[in-house]
Short mmCIF file of C-alpha atoms and ligand atoms in Angstrom, two decimals:
data_model
loop_
_atom_site.label_atom_id
_atom_site.label_comp_id
_atom_site.label_asym_id
_atom_site.label_seq_id
_atom_site.Cartn_x
_atom_site.Cartn_y
_atom_site.Cartn_z
CA MET A 755 -3.85 -0.98 -8.95
CA LYS A 756 -0.30 -0.11 -9.02
CA ILE A 757 0.80 3.45 -9.75
CA PHE A 758 4.05 4.03 -11.75
CA LEU A 759 5.38 7.50 -12.41
CA ASP A 760 6.16 8.09 -16.04
CA THR A 761 9.14 10.53 -15.69
CA ALA A 762 12.91 10.76 -15.18
CA ASN A 763 12.49 13.85 -13.01
CA LEU A 764 14.32 13.10 -9.85
CA ALA A 765 12.64 15.72 -7.76
CA ALA A 766 9.20 14.49 -8.70
CA ILE A 767 10.16 10.92 -8.04
CA LYS A 768 11.50 11.69 -4.61
CA MET A 769 8.47 13.78 -3.70
CA TYR A 770 5.83 11.17 -4.57
CA ASN A 771 8.00 8.24 -3.28
CA ASP A 772 8.25 9.87 0.01
CA MET A 773 4.43 9.97 0.18
CA GLY A 774 4.42 6.26 -0.48
CA LEU A 775 2.58 6.59 -3.83
CA VAL A 776 5.16 5.19 -6.15
CA ASP A 777 5.03 1.50 -6.96
CA GLY A 778 7.49 1.82 -9.95
CA ILE A 779 8.86 4.13 -12.70
CA THR A 780 8.67 4.11 -16.45
CA THR A 781 11.14 6.06 -18.57
CA ASN A 782 11.89 6.48 -22.19
CA PRO A 783 14.49 8.24 -24.27
CA SER A 784 12.24 11.40 -24.64
CA LEU A 785 11.74 11.65 -20.94
CA LEU A 786 15.35 11.42 -20.22
CA ALA A 787 16.19 14.02 -22.90
CA LYS A 788 13.69 16.34 -21.35
CA GLU A 789 15.64 16.27 -18.04
CA GLY A 790 19.01 16.85 -19.72
CA GLY A 791 22.28 15.84 -17.86
CA ASP A 792 23.79 12.40 -17.77
CA PRO A 793 21.01 9.93 -18.53
CA GLN A 794 23.03 6.99 -17.19
CA LYS A 795 23.35 8.68 -13.79
CA THR A 796 19.74 9.66 -13.83
CA MET A 797 18.71 6.09 -14.49
CA GLU A 798 21.04 4.69 -11.68
CA GLU A 799 19.59 7.20 -9.34
CA ILE A 800 15.95 6.41 -10.12
CA VAL A 801 16.76 2.65 -9.68
CA ARG A 802 18.37 3.44 -6.23
CA ILE A 803 15.54 5.64 -5.04
CA VAL A 804 12.53 3.47 -5.98
CA LYS A 805 12.02 -0.07 -4.61
CA GLY A 806 9.51 -1.14 -7.24
CA ASP A 807 10.10 -1.97 -10.83
CA VAL A 808 11.83 0.64 -13.00
CA SER A 809 11.46 0.35 -16.75
CA LEU A 810 14.56 1.42 -18.78
CA GLU A 811 14.42 1.46 -22.49
CA VAL A 812 16.77 -0.06 -24.98
CA LEU A 813 17.87 2.14 -27.97
CA SER A 814 18.97 -0.63 -30.42
CA ILE A 815 16.56 -1.71 -33.15
CA GLU A 816 18.47 -5.16 -33.56
CA THR A 817 17.77 -8.02 -31.24
CA SER A 818 21.38 -8.57 -30.61
CA GLY A 819 21.77 -4.94 -29.59
CA MET A 820 18.65 -5.00 -27.42
CA LEU A 821 20.03 -8.07 -25.62
CA GLU A 822 23.33 -6.40 -24.85
CA GLU A 823 21.75 -3.13 -23.76
CA GLY A 824 19.14 -5.05 -21.69
CA ARG A 825 21.77 -7.02 -19.90
CA ARG A 826 23.65 -3.82 -19.20
CA LEU A 827 20.73 -1.89 -17.95
CA ARG A 828 19.76 -4.81 -15.69
CA LYS A 829 23.12 -4.38 -13.88
CA TYR A 830 21.78 -1.08 -12.55
CA GLY A 831 19.64 -3.06 -10.14
CA ASN A 832 17.37 -6.06 -9.59
CA ASN A 833 14.36 -3.92 -9.99
CA VAL A 834 15.23 -2.98 -13.63
CA VAL A 835 12.64 -4.05 -16.22
CA VAL A 836 13.89 -3.83 -19.70
CA LYS A 837 11.64 -1.84 -22.12
CA CYS A 838 11.62 -3.19 -25.66
CA PRO A 839 9.68 -1.91 -28.59
CA LEU A 840 6.73 -3.87 -29.95
CA THR A 841 8.71 -4.92 -33.13
CA PRO A 842 9.67 -8.45 -34.30
CA GLU A 843 13.14 -7.72 -32.94
CA GLY A 844 11.69 -6.43 -29.79
CA LEU A 845 9.50 -9.57 -29.14
CA LYS A 846 12.46 -11.70 -29.98
CA ALA A 847 14.57 -9.92 -27.41
CA CYS A 848 11.72 -10.18 -24.94
CA LYS A 849 11.56 -13.85 -25.19
CA MET A 850 15.29 -14.13 -24.80
CA LEU A 851 15.71 -11.76 -21.88
CA THR A 852 12.80 -13.39 -20.14
CA VAL A 853 14.46 -16.84 -20.49
CA GLU A 854 17.43 -15.35 -18.88
CA GLY A 855 15.28 -14.15 -15.83
CA ILE A 856 15.35 -10.42 -17.00
CA PRO A 857 11.75 -9.08 -17.11
CA VAL A 858 10.53 -7.02 -20.07
CA ASN A 859 8.04 -4.24 -20.65
CA ILE A 860 6.89 -4.29 -24.18
CA THR A 861 6.18 -0.63 -25.20
CA LEU A 862 4.52 1.10 -27.99
CA CYS A 863 1.57 -1.11 -28.05
CA PHE A 864 -1.41 0.17 -30.06
CA SER A 865 -3.70 -2.81 -30.72
CA VAL A 866 -5.08 -6.07 -29.15
CA ASN A 867 -3.22 -8.12 -31.57
CA GLN A 868 0.06 -6.53 -30.58
CA ALA A 869 -0.72 -7.03 -26.80
CA ILE A 870 -1.48 -10.70 -27.39
CA LEU A 871 1.89 -11.04 -29.12
CA ALA A 872 3.65 -9.29 -26.26
CA ALA A 873 2.09 -11.75 -23.81
CA LYS A 874 2.93 -14.80 -26.01
CA ALA A 875 6.62 -13.55 -25.94
CA GLY A 876 6.57 -13.62 -22.21
CA ALA A 877 6.50 -9.98 -21.29
CA LYS A 878 6.06 -8.97 -17.68
CA TYR A 879 4.13 -5.85 -18.61
CA VAL A 880 2.70 -4.56 -21.98
CA SER A 881 2.18 -0.84 -22.43
CA PRO A 882 -0.61 0.40 -24.63
CA PHE A 883 -0.35 4.11 -25.21
CA ILE A 884 -3.97 5.39 -24.72
CA GLY A 885 -3.32 9.15 -24.88
CA ARG A 886 -1.62 8.87 -28.26
CA LEU A 887 -4.62 6.78 -29.52
CA ASP A 888 -6.93 9.41 -28.43
CA ASP A 889 -4.84 12.08 -30.13
CA ASN A 890 -5.21 9.88 -33.21
CA GLY A 891 -9.00 9.90 -33.09
CA GLN A 892 -9.26 6.50 -31.60
CA ASP A 893 -10.54 5.32 -28.17
CA GLY A 894 -7.49 4.50 -25.96
CA ILE A 895 -9.68 3.28 -23.00
CA ASN A 896 -11.44 0.89 -25.07
CA LEU A 897 -8.25 -0.69 -26.09
CA ILE A 898 -7.58 -1.22 -22.32
CA ARG A 899 -10.99 -2.86 -22.03
CA GLU A 900 -10.38 -5.19 -24.85
CA ILE A 901 -6.93 -6.24 -23.96
CA HIS A 902 -8.10 -6.84 -20.25
CA GLN A 903 -10.96 -9.07 -21.42
CA VAL A 904 -8.58 -11.09 -23.82
CA PHE A 905 -5.83 -11.59 -21.05
CA GLN A 906 -8.62 -12.69 -18.66
CA ASN A 907 -10.00 -15.25 -21.34
CA TYR A 908 -6.59 -16.87 -21.56
CA LYS A 909 -5.32 -16.24 -18.10
CA PHE A 910 -2.27 -14.48 -19.51
CA THR A 911 0.01 -13.28 -16.71
CA THR A 912 1.45 -10.31 -18.64
CA GLN A 913 0.32 -7.13 -16.68
CA LEU A 914 -1.56 -4.42 -18.48
CA LEU A 915 0.44 -1.26 -17.93
CA VAL A 916 -1.70 1.70 -19.06
CA ALA A 917 0.70 4.33 -20.51
CA SER A 918 0.58 7.72 -22.27
CA VAL A 919 -2.13 8.70 -19.58
CA ARG A 920 -3.19 12.33 -19.96
CA HIS A 921 -5.67 13.05 -17.20
CA PRO A 922 -7.19 11.80 -14.07
CA MET A 923 -10.33 10.32 -15.78
CA HIS A 924 -8.04 7.92 -17.63
CA VAL A 925 -6.92 6.52 -14.34
CA VAL A 926 -10.58 6.26 -13.09
CA GLU A 927 -11.56 4.45 -16.29
CA ALA A 928 -8.33 2.06 -16.33
CA ALA A 929 -9.19 1.25 -12.56
CA LYS A 930 -12.75 0.51 -13.30
CA ILE A 931 -11.60 -1.95 -15.96
CA GLY A 932 -9.17 -3.56 -13.57
CA ALA A 933 -5.79 -2.72 -15.31
CA GLU A 934 -2.89 -3.91 -13.17
CA VAL A 935 -0.84 -0.74 -13.58
CA VAL A 936 -1.11 2.95 -14.59
CA THR A 937 2.00 4.98 -15.29
CA LEU A 938 1.34 8.70 -14.77
CA PRO A 939 3.19 11.92 -15.57
CA PRO A 940 3.71 13.67 -12.21
CA ASP A 941 1.26 16.39 -13.04
CA VAL A 942 -1.61 13.73 -13.42
CA LEU A 943 -0.77 12.24 -10.04
CA GLY A 944 -0.84 15.83 -8.61
CA LYS A 945 -4.36 16.33 -10.05
CA MET A 946 -5.53 13.21 -8.58
CA LEU A 947 -4.51 14.41 -5.12
CA LYS A 948 -6.44 17.69 -5.41
CA HIS A 949 -9.98 18.47 -4.62
CA PRO A 950 -11.23 21.96 -3.87
CA LEU A 951 -13.66 20.70 -0.99
CA THR A 952 -10.57 19.19 0.73
CA ASP A 953 -8.98 22.55 0.74
CA VAL A 954 -11.98 24.40 1.90
CA GLY A 955 -12.77 21.83 4.58
CA LEU A 956 -9.31 22.03 6.00
CA LYS A 957 -9.39 25.87 6.08
CA ASN A 958 -12.66 25.69 8.01
CA PHE A 959 -11.54 23.04 10.43
CA LEU A 960 -8.44 25.14 11.38
CA ALA A 961 -10.40 28.37 11.54
CA ASP A 962 -12.84 26.70 14.05
CA TRP A 963 -10.03 25.33 16.11
CA GLU A 964 -8.57 28.85 16.39
CA LYS A 965 -11.97 29.99 17.75
CA LEU A 966 -11.79 27.37 20.38
CA LYS A 967 -8.30 28.30 21.24
CA LYS A 968 -9.30 31.96 21.83
CA GLU A 969 -11.88 30.77 24.39
CA ASN A 970 -9.41 28.49 26.08
CA PRO A 971 -5.69 29.15 25.11
CA SER A 972 -4.41 26.26 26.95
CA ILE A 973 -6.23 23.51 24.90
CA ARG A 974 -4.02 21.09 22.82
CA ILE A 975 -4.54 17.72 21.29
C1 LIG B 739 5.32 4.65 -21.28
O1 LIG B 739 6.05 3.87 -20.65
C2 LIG B 739 5.68 5.89 -22.02
O2 LIG B 739 6.79 6.44 -21.40
C3 LIG B 739 4.64 7.05 -21.96
O3 LIG B 739 3.50 6.72 -21.20
C4 LIG B 739 4.45 7.65 -23.25
O4 LIG B 739 3.51 8.74 -23.06
P1 LIG B 739 3.43 10.00 -23.99
O5 LIG B 739 2.44 9.76 -25.05
O6 LIG B 739 2.88 10.99 -23.00
O7 LIG B 739 4.68 10.34 -24.52
#
């Protein structure tokens, strides 16, 4: 399973990238607005830091505008994936950008039908937003299960990118299903790392080593 970070926060991206945990990044206009500053510079910097795919979203709602923006965004780097919305215009732009060799992530997917259409339009990734479905009283993880099944039935090559992830159990469930990618807010990745027994265990190991050192101060490893 690939782990993408769902953020435009450069400090978090650098930190987790240095740990070797970041296979890619997804951003959107809201995440860029949250960080403030110059979004163009931020996007360029993210593309520079991360080796894997970086999804950068178009803002136009017309196909022609999406194509123009998509081509411009792709100039930031060869790892740029253009994020288009799951609208008729977005799917058309997806088809055309894909033919040009520019990979596309179709975003704002909320149903199996929409995911099938994204795959038919040649998307490299489709992003179902599971947390927002949960918020809406629906079962986000079940949508992942269903899309995964359908994609397997037809050997679609579009990768299932689980988005709008709210907590570590979303990650566990997505991994059990076999989703190719999860994109995580940095705090969810932080929670995946932590376990109280790890902290207690490490504290005890260090305390026992100190006891040994008191008996024999010259020991080292
Ligand atoms: C995906 O690419 C989106 O950026 C993201 O996962 C949206 O999640 P949210 O529902 O937390 O805004």
